[in-house]
XYZ file of C-alpha atoms in Angstrom:
710
model
C 14.165 30.407 -5.514
C 16.362 31.312 -7.171
C 15.771 31.608 -10.962
C 18.269 29.272 -13.424
C 19.622 30.866 -16.447
C 20.648 29.480 -20.347
C 18.685 26.491 -20.657
C 19.740 23.819 -23.492
C 16.968 24.583 -26.321
C 14.476 27.310 -27.363
C 11.661 25.264 -25.999
C 13.326 24.723 -22.929
C 13.071 28.877 -21.708
C 13.136 29.632 -18.363
C 9.656 29.536 -17.717
C 8.834 26.321 -19.116
C 11.963 24.421 -16.283
C 10.836 26.581 -13.762
C 6.929 24.822 -14.688
C 8.526 21.956 -14.266
C 10.344 21.879 -11.486
C 7.273 22.587 -9.520
C 5.374 20.338 -10.955
C 8.379 17.385 -10.012
C 8.082 19.179 -6.468
C 3.643 19.629 -6.645
C 3.836 15.343 -7.252
C 6.423 14.553 -4.794
C 4.020 16.979 -2.065
C 0.857 14.463 -3.928
C 2.526 10.950 -3.246
C 3.988 12.102 0.765
C 0.596 13.594 1.576
C -0.764 9.918 0.023
C 1.183 8.465 2.617
C 0.684 10.192 5.796
C -2.719 9.262 5.226
C -2.635 5.561 4.782
C -0.229 4.928 7.366
C -1.052 3.453 10.240
C 1.897 4.858 12.948
C 2.274 8.274 14.509
C 5.898 8.321 14.008
C 4.242 8.915 10.248
C 1.592 9.647 10.754
C 2.090 12.812 13.231
C 6.230 13.563 13.359
C 5.860 12.803 9.835
C 8.842 11.230 9.370
C 9.307 10.103 5.804
C 10.192 11.973 2.521
C 9.897 10.931 -1.240
C 12.386 10.872 -3.759
C 11.710 11.768 -7.828
C 15.179 10.474 -9.886
C 15.812 10.585 -13.026
C 16.155 7.277 -15.358
C 20.116 6.571 -14.063
C 18.854 6.977 -9.940
C 20.219 11.289 -9.942
C 17.746 12.757 -7.766
C 15.734 14.632 -9.805
C 13.419 16.790 -6.131
C 12.855 15.510 -3.300
C 9.746 15.714 -0.954
C 8.679 15.166 3.320
C 9.840 16.047 5.766
C 13.476 13.556 6.145
C 15.697 15.689 3.849
C 18.231 12.590 4.540
C 16.613 10.292 3.164
C 17.545 11.705 -0.334
C 20.752 11.227 -1.136
C 20.937 8.012 -0.275
C 17.666 7.389 -2.355
C 20.070 8.293 -5.198
C 22.108 4.936 -3.660
C 19.356 2.830 -3.452
C 18.387 3.249 -6.805
C 21.303 2.705 -8.319
C 22.019 -0.278 -6.506
C 18.596 -2.091 -7.673
C 20.110 -0.646 -11.633
C 23.774 -2.636 -10.859
C 21.591 -5.986 -9.064
C 18.682 -6.019 -11.908
C 19.068 -4.342 -14.776
C 17.629 -5.218 -17.936
C 15.150 -7.235 -16.450
C 13.596 -3.980 -14.451
C 10.056 -3.733 -15.407
C 7.228 -1.051 -15.817
C 4.927 -1.979 -12.407
C 7.696 -2.982 -10.876
C 7.754 -2.116 -7.359
C 11.308 -3.241 -5.274
C 12.495 -2.625 -1.276
C 15.700 -2.692 0.069
C 16.859 -1.732 3.721
C 20.299 -3.382 4.315
C 23.538 -0.264 4.131
C 25.659 -2.550 3.552
C 24.121 -3.637 0.434
C 21.488 -1.039 -1.414
C 19.225 0.264 1.044
C 18.833 3.492 2.872
C 19.753 5.439 6.250
C 19.116 2.231 8.395
C 17.024 -1.149 8.614
C 14.268 0.436 10.278
C 13.983 3.549 7.086
C 12.650 1.514 3.693
C 13.391 2.258 0.572
C 10.437 1.570 -1.916
C 11.469 2.028 -5.261
C 9.153 2.538 -8.228
C 10.992 2.266 -12.607
C 8.984 4.751 -14.126
C 8.654 3.811 -17.595
C 7.143 6.206 -21.025
C 6.795 2.634 -23.568
C 9.453 0.733 -22.507
C 11.499 3.944 -22.312
C 12.101 3.676 -18.010
C 13.047 7.618 -17.964
C 12.083 8.261 -14.147
C 12.904 6.922 -10.780
C 10.807 7.658 -7.656
C 11.267 6.427 -4.106
C 9.045 6.340 -0.987
C 10.191 5.766 2.139
C 9.403 6.509 5.630
C 10.924 4.392 9.565
C 8.825 1.294 10.499
C 8.522 0.324 13.888
C 9.894 -2.816 13.881
C 12.583 -5.044 10.575
C 12.877 -8.328 12.810
C 16.448 -8.237 14.828
C 17.054 -9.479 18.278
C 15.486 -7.282 20.532
C 11.893 -4.924 19.011
C 11.908 -2.281 17.628
C 15.654 -2.968 15.497
C 17.970 -0.446 17.422
C 20.397 -3.349 19.033
C 23.312 -0.936 20.842
C 23.981 -4.477 21.843
C 24.478 -6.072 18.133
C 28.386 -7.094 17.714
C 27.031 -7.717 14.256
C 24.899 -6.445 11.276
C 23.496 -10.067 11.219
C 21.881 -10.245 15.145
C 20.009 -6.216 14.051
C 17.586 -6.259 11.707
C 15.982 -8.919 8.708
C 18.616 -7.183 6.302
C 16.762 -7.212 2.475
C 19.318 -6.182 -0.256
C 17.013 -4.773 -3.393
C 14.363 -7.594 -4.303
C 10.152 -7.076 -5.614
C 7.406 -6.594 -3.757
C 5.658 -6.299 -6.336
C 6.722 -7.471 -10.138
C 5.062 -6.055 -12.868
C 2.176 -5.076 -10.787
C 1.921 -8.667 -9.323
C 2.916 -9.099 -5.028
C 5.632 -12.051 -4.982
C 4.057 -12.777 -2.199
C 6.680 -14.503 -0.874
C 8.598 -12.126 -0.824
C 5.719 -10.389 1.550
C 5.938 -13.052 3.550
C 9.428 -13.033 4.356
C 8.981 -10.399 5.804
C 5.585 -10.887 7.338
C 7.148 -13.730 9.492
C 10.389 -12.178 10.693
C 9.298 -8.786 12.491
C 7.582 -8.448 15.805
C 4.474 -6.307 14.107
C 3.988 -7.092 10.819
C 0.498 -6.107 10.887
C 1.838 -2.506 11.079
C 4.549 -2.837 9.171
C 2.471 -4.207 6.723
C 0.418 -1.621 6.878
C 3.198 0.971 6.913
C 5.149 -0.745 4.006
C 1.621 -0.687 1.827
C 1.860 3.008 2.436
C 4.774 3.736 0.454
C 3.647 1.325 -1.677
C 0.680 3.828 -2.742
C 2.909 6.568 -2.742
C 4.968 5.228 -5.549
C 1.996 4.424 -7.516
C 0.660 8.071 -7.319
C 3.806 9.398 -7.868
C 3.886 6.973 -10.848
C 0.362 7.802 -12.063
C 1.402 11.536 -12.018
C 4.838 11.427 -13.114
C 3.401 9.095 -16.903
C 0.808 12.107 -16.702
C 3.108 14.701 -17.404
C 5.195 12.708 -19.367
C 3.169 12.379 -21.977
C 2.478 15.859 -21.848
C 6.068 17.166 -22.326
C 6.746 13.738 -24.771
C 9.669 11.466 -23.409
C 12.608 13.824 -24.519
C 11.561 17.221 -22.794
C 11.120 15.612 -20.206
C 14.778 13.860 -20.020
C 16.905 17.270 -20.704
C 14.244 19.293 -18.977
C 15.230 17.292 -15.480
C 18.285 17.158 -16.601
C 18.769 20.885 -18.014
C 17.467 21.638 -14.020
C 20.687 19.847 -13.088
C 23.226 21.037 -15.078
C 21.918 24.396 -14.056
C 21.826 23.996 -10.190
C 25.503 22.659 -10.927
C 26.632 25.041 -13.014
C 25.548 27.327 -9.049
C 26.743 25.564 -6.698
C 29.936 25.788 -8.137
C 30.250 29.108 -8.842
C 29.514 29.897 -4.882
C 31.524 27.038 -3.893
C 34.111 29.836 -5.907
C 33.224 32.880 -3.189
C 34.684 30.945 -0.621
C 38.595 31.502 0.020
C 40.708 28.758 -2.122
C 42.506 26.869 1.805
C 42.185 23.612 3.835
C 40.949 23.914 6.364
C 40.032 21.206 9.701
C 38.038 19.977 12.507
C 36.815 17.128 13.952
C 34.725 15.349 16.304
C 33.813 12.247 18.266
C 30.769 10.032 18.476
C 30.761 7.765 21.663
C 30.132 4.521 23.533
C 30.017 4.794 27.163
C 33.220 6.118 28.514
C 34.655 5.638 25.095
C 35.198 8.657 22.198
C 35.650 7.267 18.894
C 37.819 9.994 16.496
C 36.161 11.580 13.168
C 38.592 14.283 11.570
C 37.669 16.861 9.134
C 39.961 17.920 6.082
C 38.279 20.234 3.753
C 39.922 20.860 1.080
C 38.064 24.559 -1.245
C 38.842 24.363 -4.821
C 37.631 25.986 -7.238
C 34.756 24.638 -7.698
C 34.670 21.850 -6.225
C 34.918 20.542 -2.382
C 37.325 17.678 -1.375
C 35.941 16.021 2.762
C 38.881 13.289 3.288
C 38.346 11.650 6.214
C 41.755 10.392 6.654
C 42.040 9.372 10.381
C 38.868 7.962 11.846
C 38.789 5.088 13.606
C 38.827 1.726 12.692
C 34.875 -0.243 12.245
C 33.683 -1.229 15.373
C 31.594 -3.812 16.869
C 28.867 -1.015 18.100
C 26.312 -0.420 15.787
C 26.391 3.186 14.984
C 29.647 2.343 12.400
C 28.017 3.770 8.928
C 28.607 4.611 4.952
C 30.144 6.805 2.763
C 27.079 7.424 0.708
C 24.958 7.790 4.542
C 27.246 10.610 4.870
C 26.984 12.366 1.636
C 23.369 12.357 1.645
C 23.219 14.176 5.117
C 26.232 16.322 5.062
C 25.073 17.465 1.911
C 21.442 18.101 3.632
C 22.737 20.472 6.068
C 25.434 22.297 4.185
C 22.484 22.792 1.009
C 20.630 24.635 3.968
C 23.505 26.923 3.595
C 24.175 27.239 0.425
C 21.386 26.292 -1.770
C 18.736 27.443 0.479
C 17.182 28.574 -2.823
C 18.065 26.303 -5.533
C 16.174 22.887 -6.608
C 17.711 20.450 -4.197
C 19.075 17.973 -6.815
C 21.915 15.747 -8.088
C 24.136 19.105 -9.359
C 24.037 19.956 -5.256
C 25.748 17.513 -4.881
C 27.522 16.748 -8.409
C 30.147 19.482 -6.799
C 31.142 16.657 -3.678
C 33.493 14.359 -2.577
C 34.111 12.090 0.280
C 37.408 10.007 1.042
C 36.515 7.402 3.841
C 38.844 5.440 4.655
C 37.126 1.908 4.092
C 37.023 -0.596 7.443
C 37.341 2.871 9.466
C 33.983 4.165 10.898
C 32.877 5.948 8.710
C 32.869 3.435 5.535
C 32.765 -0.402 7.741
C 32.602 -3.985 5.677
C 30.532 -5.987 7.020
C 29.394 -7.865 9.083
C 30.175 -4.471 11.199
C 26.391 -3.534 12.782
C 24.971 -0.541 11.464
C 21.582 -0.670 12.596
C 22.316 3.459 13.645
C 24.013 4.056 10.613
C 22.473 7.628 10.352
C 23.265 8.297 13.970
C 26.260 8.644 16.165
C 28.219 8.346 13.355
C 26.864 10.257 10.597
C 26.029 13.106 12.031
C 29.058 13.887 13.651
C 31.097 13.691 10.659
C 28.787 14.629 8.311
C 28.437 17.902 11.005
C 32.209 18.450 11.100
C 32.353 18.343 7.423
C 29.979 21.644 7.998
C 31.734 22.791 10.660
C 35.162 22.479 8.092
C 32.522 24.253 5.663
C 31.333 26.974 8.619
C 35.478 28.227 8.736
C 35.682 28.863 5.176
C 32.649 30.665 5.216
C 34.694 32.246 8.343
C 37.614 33.038 5.813
C 35.511 33.972 3.499
C 34.751 38.250 3.725
C 32.151 37.665 -0.350
C 30.042 35.155 0.448
C 26.473 35.973 0.907
C 26.465 32.043 3.693
C 28.396 33.966 5.347
C 24.914 35.733 7.102
C 24.346 31.977 7.897
C 26.955 31.224 9.894
C 26.053 29.602 13.873
C 27.388 26.898 15.683
C 27.596 23.264 15.772
C 24.295 21.744 14.316
C 21.831 19.397 17.159
C 21.290 16.531 15.035
C 24.660 15.282 16.116
C 23.655 15.945 19.904
C 20.288 13.737 19.999
C 18.864 11.739 22.934
C 16.400 9.425 21.571
C 14.553 5.959 23.282
C 12.933 3.146 22.074
C 10.685 0.544 24.246
C 8.534 -2.381 24.249
C 5.421 -3.617 26.231
C 2.551 -5.448 26.222
C 0.516 -1.910 24.283
C -3.509 -0.458 25.233
C -4.458 -3.235 23.455
C -3.312 -6.288 25.397
C -0.365 -6.473 22.424
C 2.799 -6.462 21.964
C 3.829 -3.272 21.368
C 7.498 -0.542 20.057
C 7.543 3.300 20.306
C 9.996 4.732 19.416
C 9.958 8.655 21.039
C 11.292 11.817 18.289
C 10.014 13.675 21.600
C 13.973 13.397 21.857
C 14.969 15.197 18.597
C 13.821 18.031 20.178
C 17.819 19.780 21.025
C 18.246 23.495 21.696
C 19.276 24.711 18.420
C 22.613 26.374 18.461
C 23.036 30.415 17.843
C 23.794 32.358 15.431
C 25.643 35.308 14.059
C 23.075 37.846 15.185
C 20.320 35.494 16.873
C 19.817 33.176 19.395
C 19.089 29.846 18.870
C 16.006 28.718 19.253
C 14.383 26.053 22.021
C 13.530 22.812 21.554
C 14.115 23.073 17.912
C 16.479 22.229 15.116
C 19.308 23.555 13.517
C 18.123 28.085 12.883
C 20.057 27.744 9.491
C 18.642 25.393 6.815
C 15.476 23.942 4.911
C 12.272 24.708 5.982
C 10.806 22.197 8.089
C 7.259 19.946 9.247
C 8.727 17.706 11.300
C 6.678 18.423 14.669
C 6.083 17.334 17.982
C 3.226 14.458 18.086
C 1.021 16.072 20.352
C 0.722 14.083 24.188
C -2.518 13.530 24.654
C -1.894 11.258 21.022
C 1.980 9.193 22.525
C -0.394 8.633 25.725
C -3.408 7.230 23.327
C -1.359 4.943 20.924
C 0.867 4.594 24.326
C 1.262 2.620 27.758
C 2.609 5.608 28.921
C 2.043 8.725 31.072
C 3.416 12.486 30.460
C 4.045 14.795 33.305
C 6.255 16.680 31.835
C 7.948 17.929 28.571
C 9.427 22.024 28.994
C 11.933 24.359 27.210
C 15.379 22.506 29.964
C 16.650 24.649 31.954
C 20.060 25.671 32.496
C 22.702 27.964 30.995
C 22.277 25.916 27.679
C 25.863 27.865 24.795
C 25.981 31.013 25.797
C 27.794 34.267 24.056
C 26.459 37.828 22.405
C 23.565 35.453 20.895
C 22.711 32.289 23.245
C 21.373 29.302 22.276
C 17.611 27.630 23.162
C 17.720 25.302 25.765
C 17.180 21.768 25.556
C 13.421 19.729 25.451
C 12.560 18.325 28.742
C 10.154 14.965 29.163
C 9.192 12.884 32.328
C 6.716 10.524 31.764
C 5.302 6.169 33.145
C 3.442 3.420 32.076
C 0.874 3.191 32.047
C -2.353 0.882 32.021
C 0.944 -2.103 31.137
C 2.957 -3.762 33.576
C 5.944 -2.340 33.004
C 8.597 -0.993 29.639
C 11.969 -1.873 28.327
C 13.891 0.245 27.157
C 16.601 0.940 24.634
C 18.303 3.994 25.172
C 19.736 5.977 21.693
C 21.302 9.050 22.912
C 24.002 10.689 21.937
C 27.451 13.312 23.484
C 26.717 12.069 27.484
C 30.077 13.416 27.459
C 31.827 16.781 24.494
C 29.545 18.895 24.823
C 27.536 21.058 20.927
C 30.080 23.309 20.681
C 29.273 27.489 19.503
C 31.525 30.398 17.355
C 33.263 33.463 17.410
C 33.749 32.531 21.524
C 31.186 31.354 22.836
C 30.739 28.366 24.980
C 29.607 24.846 24.618
C 26.395 24.008 25.983
C 24.184 20.630 28.158
C 25.180 17.159 27.308
C 22.394 14.543 26.989
C 20.752 12.945 29.852
C 18.645 9.975 30.765
C 17.725 10.310 34.206
C 15.423 6.992 36.373
C 13.773 7.953 39.031
C 12.633 4.727 41.021
C 9.135 4.317 43.525
C 11.956 4.337 46.498
C 12.762 7.700 46.015
C 16.511 7.041 44.656
C 17.195 8.690 41.129
C 19.520 7.028 39.510
C 21.620 7.832 35.329
C 21.579 5.810 32.245
C 23.972 5.604 29.131
C 23.225 6.471 25.896
C 23.482 3.740 24.931
C 21.979 1.078 28.104
C 20.021 -2.130 26.829
C 17.104 -4.027 28.380
C 16.075 -0.360 31.064
C 13.191 -1.903 33.417
C 10.562 0.417 33.983
C 7.816 0.048 35.916
C 4.588 2.345 36.288
C 5.578 3.129 39.721
C 8.971 4.624 38.294
C 9.576 8.372 36.048
C 11.674 8.401 32.848
C 13.021 11.873 32.823
C 15.907 12.941 29.659
C 17.650 15.891 28.888
C 18.117 16.415 25.482
C 21.105 18.668 24.778
C 21.866 21.947 23.679
C 23.079 23.489 21.254
C 26.392 26.067 21.761
C 26.176 30.117 22.108
C 28.105 32.370 19.567
C 29.984 35.812 20.600
C 32.053 35.931 23.371
C 29.322 35.764 26.960
C 30.054 39.481 28.048
C 28.719 40.507 24.750
C 25.270 40.457 25.753
C 23.182 42.595 25.777
C 22.773 43.519 29.571
C 19.144 43.917 28.907
C 18.985 40.853 26.836
C 20.697 39.030 30.096
C 18.034 40.291 31.999
C 15.157 39.226 30.122
C 16.251 35.952 30.226
C 16.214 36.301 33.982
C 12.832 37.599 33.756
C 11.081 34.604 32.048
C 12.865 32.058 33.950
C 15.249 31.320 30.923
C 18.701 31.568 33.283
C 19.729 32.877 36.777
C 20.511 35.631 38.425
C 23.404 33.871 39.369
C 24.310 32.317 35.537
C 23.500 36.425 34.721
C 26.472 37.500 37.044
C 28.351 34.065 36.708
C 28.629 33.794 32.967
C 27.621 37.037 31.582
C 28.883 39.313 33.807
C 25.470 40.785 34.459
C 24.651 42.791 37.860
C 20.932 42.958 38.471
C 19.689 44.801 41.555
C 17.588 44.007 44.250
C 14.350 45.055 41.798
C 15.778 42.937 38.825
C 17.232 46.205 36.825
C 20.498 46.026 35.340
C 23.373 47.832 37.087
C 25.638 49.601 34.590
C 29.106 50.656 36.894
C 28.705 47.287 39.019
C 27.800 45.063 35.180
C 31.179 47.265 33.940
C 32.723 46.240 36.735
C 31.812 42.097 36.586
C 32.590 41.822 33.235
C 35.662 43.916 32.999
C 37.016 41.505 36.311
C 35.522 38.170 34.420
C 37.892 39.375 31.509
C 41.395 40.235 34.041
C 40.132 35.603 35.555
C 40.093 34.625 32.484
C 43.783 35.839 31.801
C 45.222 35.173 34.945
C 44.202 31.504 35.100
C 45.017 30.015 31.069
C 48.315 29.221 30.165
C 51.096 30.810 28.452
C 50.639 31.187 25.006
C 52.195 28.595 22.608
C 53.908 30.994 20.607
C 53.577 34.183 22.014
C 54.005 36.717 19.002
C 55.687 40.967 19.890
C 53.061 43.801 19.422
C 55.586 45.215 17.299
C 54.995 42.824 13.828
C 51.511 44.008 13.645
C 52.570 47.745 12.773
C 55.979 46.343 10.623
C 52.493 44.208 8.261
C 51.618 45.266 5.215
C 47.284 44.284 4.931
C 46.710 41.303 2.653
C 46.176 42.466 -0.830
C 45.527 46.239 0.963
C 42.771 44.716 3.474
C 43.544 43.428 6.456
C 41.785 39.512 5.169
C 39.288 37.731 7.868
C 40.499 34.902 9.158
C 38.326 33.695 11.555
C 35.936 35.267 13.160
C 37.040 38.764 14.809
C 40.600 37.163 13.289
C 42.410 38.820 10.897
C 45.169 37.867 8.092
C 47.326 41.258 7.951
C 49.961 40.276 5.854
C 51.505 37.938 7.682
C 50.162 38.270 10.873
C 47.000 37.627 12.010
C 45.670 39.653 14.466
C 43.050 40.614 17.101
C 40.310 42.336 15.573
C 39.104 43.687 19.103
C 42.370 44.307 19.946
C 44.671 44.323 17.341
C 47.139 41.926 19.023
C 49.345 39.711 17.728
C 48.283 36.255 17.434
C 50.634 34.233 15.247
C 52.951 34.719 12.360
C 52.513 32.819 9.040
C 51.622 30.126 8.496
C 51.337 29.278 11.625
C 48.430 28.927 13.827
C 46.237 31.540 13.932
C 45.866 30.301 18.234
C 49.888 29.433 19.181
C 49.428 33.523 20.094
C 46.140 32.753 21.917
C 46.662 32.665 26.135
C 44.692 28.860 26.675
C 41.945 28.287 29.628
C 41.113 25.395 30.268
C 38.650 23.782 31.834
C 38.054 20.017 32.625
C 34.149 19.042 32.412
C 34.153 15.773 33.803
C 30.630 14.263 35.246
C 31.584 11.156 36.304
C 32.469 9.860 33.588
C 35.953 10.479 30.582
C 36.686 13.921 31.357
C 36.157 15.805 28.768
C 38.524 19.942 28.663
C 36.807 23.102 27.570
C 39.567 25.065 25.274
C 38.952 28.948 25.876
C 41.826 30.326 23.020
C 42.067 34.484 24.663
C 42.555 37.586 23.969
C 45.616 37.856 24.861
C 45.506 41.940 24.909
C 41.796 41.998 26.438
C 40.754 38.245 27.685
C 38.191 38.222 25.501
C 37.281 34.706 24.186
C 38.032 33.649 19.986
C 37.862 30.357 20.060
C 35.995 27.557 22.555
C 36.450 23.876 21.267
C 35.366 20.884 23.582
C 37.681 17.670 23.002
C 39.361 14.862 25.061
C 41.518 15.312 27.492
C 45.699 15.630 26.521
C 43.151 15.835 22.629
C 45.880 18.007 20.322
C 43.779 21.309 18.868
C 40.980 19.889 16.848
C 39.998 22.687 14.227
C 41.967 24.449 11.782
C 41.952 27.784 9.648
C 44.531 27.693 6.246
C 43.577 29.672 3.307
C 46.424 29.279 1.104
C 46.346 33.859 1.144
C 47.741 32.491 4.137
C 49.859 29.391 4.510
C 51.534 30.974 1.262
C 51.557 34.377 3.166
C 54.843 32.292 5.668
């Protein structure tokens, strides 16, 4: 943890501030533990899908605890909405709840935000917000994820900030409304009360802390920590090369793509993310809101740029999002929003982070450069929920959280991990629920659970394998499912020449021996006890050209069953002899042939550049400066670092001089192009993008020193 300097007063020296920060984090952890001990849903007790956020009296984040860091920023939005609505009527021992993203809620209707103000005498000095996923909040389908909904009114019971307790006394009418409108009232009420219990623990501990410090000193202390965090965050932004960086992603619905472009402007001490050009809001349930995208994006950004800083509003302060109203990134009612935190929000967060990665790749002195990876796994989840008669004979509903376990993208100097989250980011205890626990709680029998075999995202460093799991109904007549998957067609890209990974797949193996693919947003999927449901989670992208992977690492992957010999030779250019050992001469020949064939099959450069420009150009600021991984700026010329071949003249796009190998990826769905931008001298890959067939180039690195060199 970075030690923050220069407190406001002599009384608040660095040691005092560190003690305060540690006590606040401990309070958050204790509140989370109380929630975990009193809740009864496995998604809370086993998967730890909950959070505790402490905020100041204005609703600004002070600390976040628990596994779901996406909640932290959204908790601030919830509290600020509660303050705006209830204002001066807020009193000690009040407890509020909100769940409507259109009106003061959290990430989506099931992730309720239970909020309690903290008073010292008559002065409101802080807030605590507890959040967790509720297994049902009403609406047209059990579980409240309704892909078929076309309006928010169909999706769930939607509550603006309302009181669950008024001055410590239950609001019976509100509790009755909730119980009446949900399918699993006993289960959900117990989980809701566990959130209230967590708030109570945090309130008691915070009250003791404020009493021991004094209210003025406490408020000054949390404000000082916030201000110092902001100052350090702005300093780190200043290490990025100023300019504009652009990337695009797409959300999917059946065969349709919904565009999510982002243009990042890196200024002296702030980052501006502009989503102008996003698709109009739609009748599908994945419309989102700016505060949701910001909450998720900042959590991801902190994993790269602020891993050692206190997680508070100071990290958010230098960040600005511009999300056009009436689009999928800033939808208006009655747009459905049951998955407001998923497809669009996660893709928007990831495309914003991709812009930051492009900025880091162009910033030679930024420490975060060593943390570069391919795209994060969040926008490639393979979730699904199920309803049916439970093991106790009563109606039951559950979400298969094992669909979270996408194989992570590879990074600079390291492979990705199988069945994992991102390899760079906040440490988390979010974990698999044991097979035995799932089978004891839900009417299923699990047949298989392992890393998905495939070539994953190939590269000098490869991605990890996604989760492959199969199960069938057990102890019940049938199960009815709702699919909540992402990236059936559009793969997760890598970086530096790494290839995208395999996509999400759902398959039902019927009792008659037939198999059928299931769409990632299908509803009313029925399984009998003789049917087997299989889901294959996606994998992230590789890092670096696969031809640069150490042959010994490829050999090791073959021996471990990660890939087979065909993939080793076709993708990595590694030839193994009959004994499974690397044949160095054959490997060298194979790699040369692959690189040569790439150039033969590639489209010619959009704008070829003469080699004489390189010798005539002068290094910028006395040295070659990076534009991207393996691409440097020398004066006004972009050139391959590997071969010295010229690629572009400023201010043109640096790929204009690259041959482009276009390989359509069509798997009975919409065509997606995998485009590899090649070093014209060697045939090695500099950059790989995935985009809808015929779409324009989806990325750009334009540091100011490049655009001004033309």
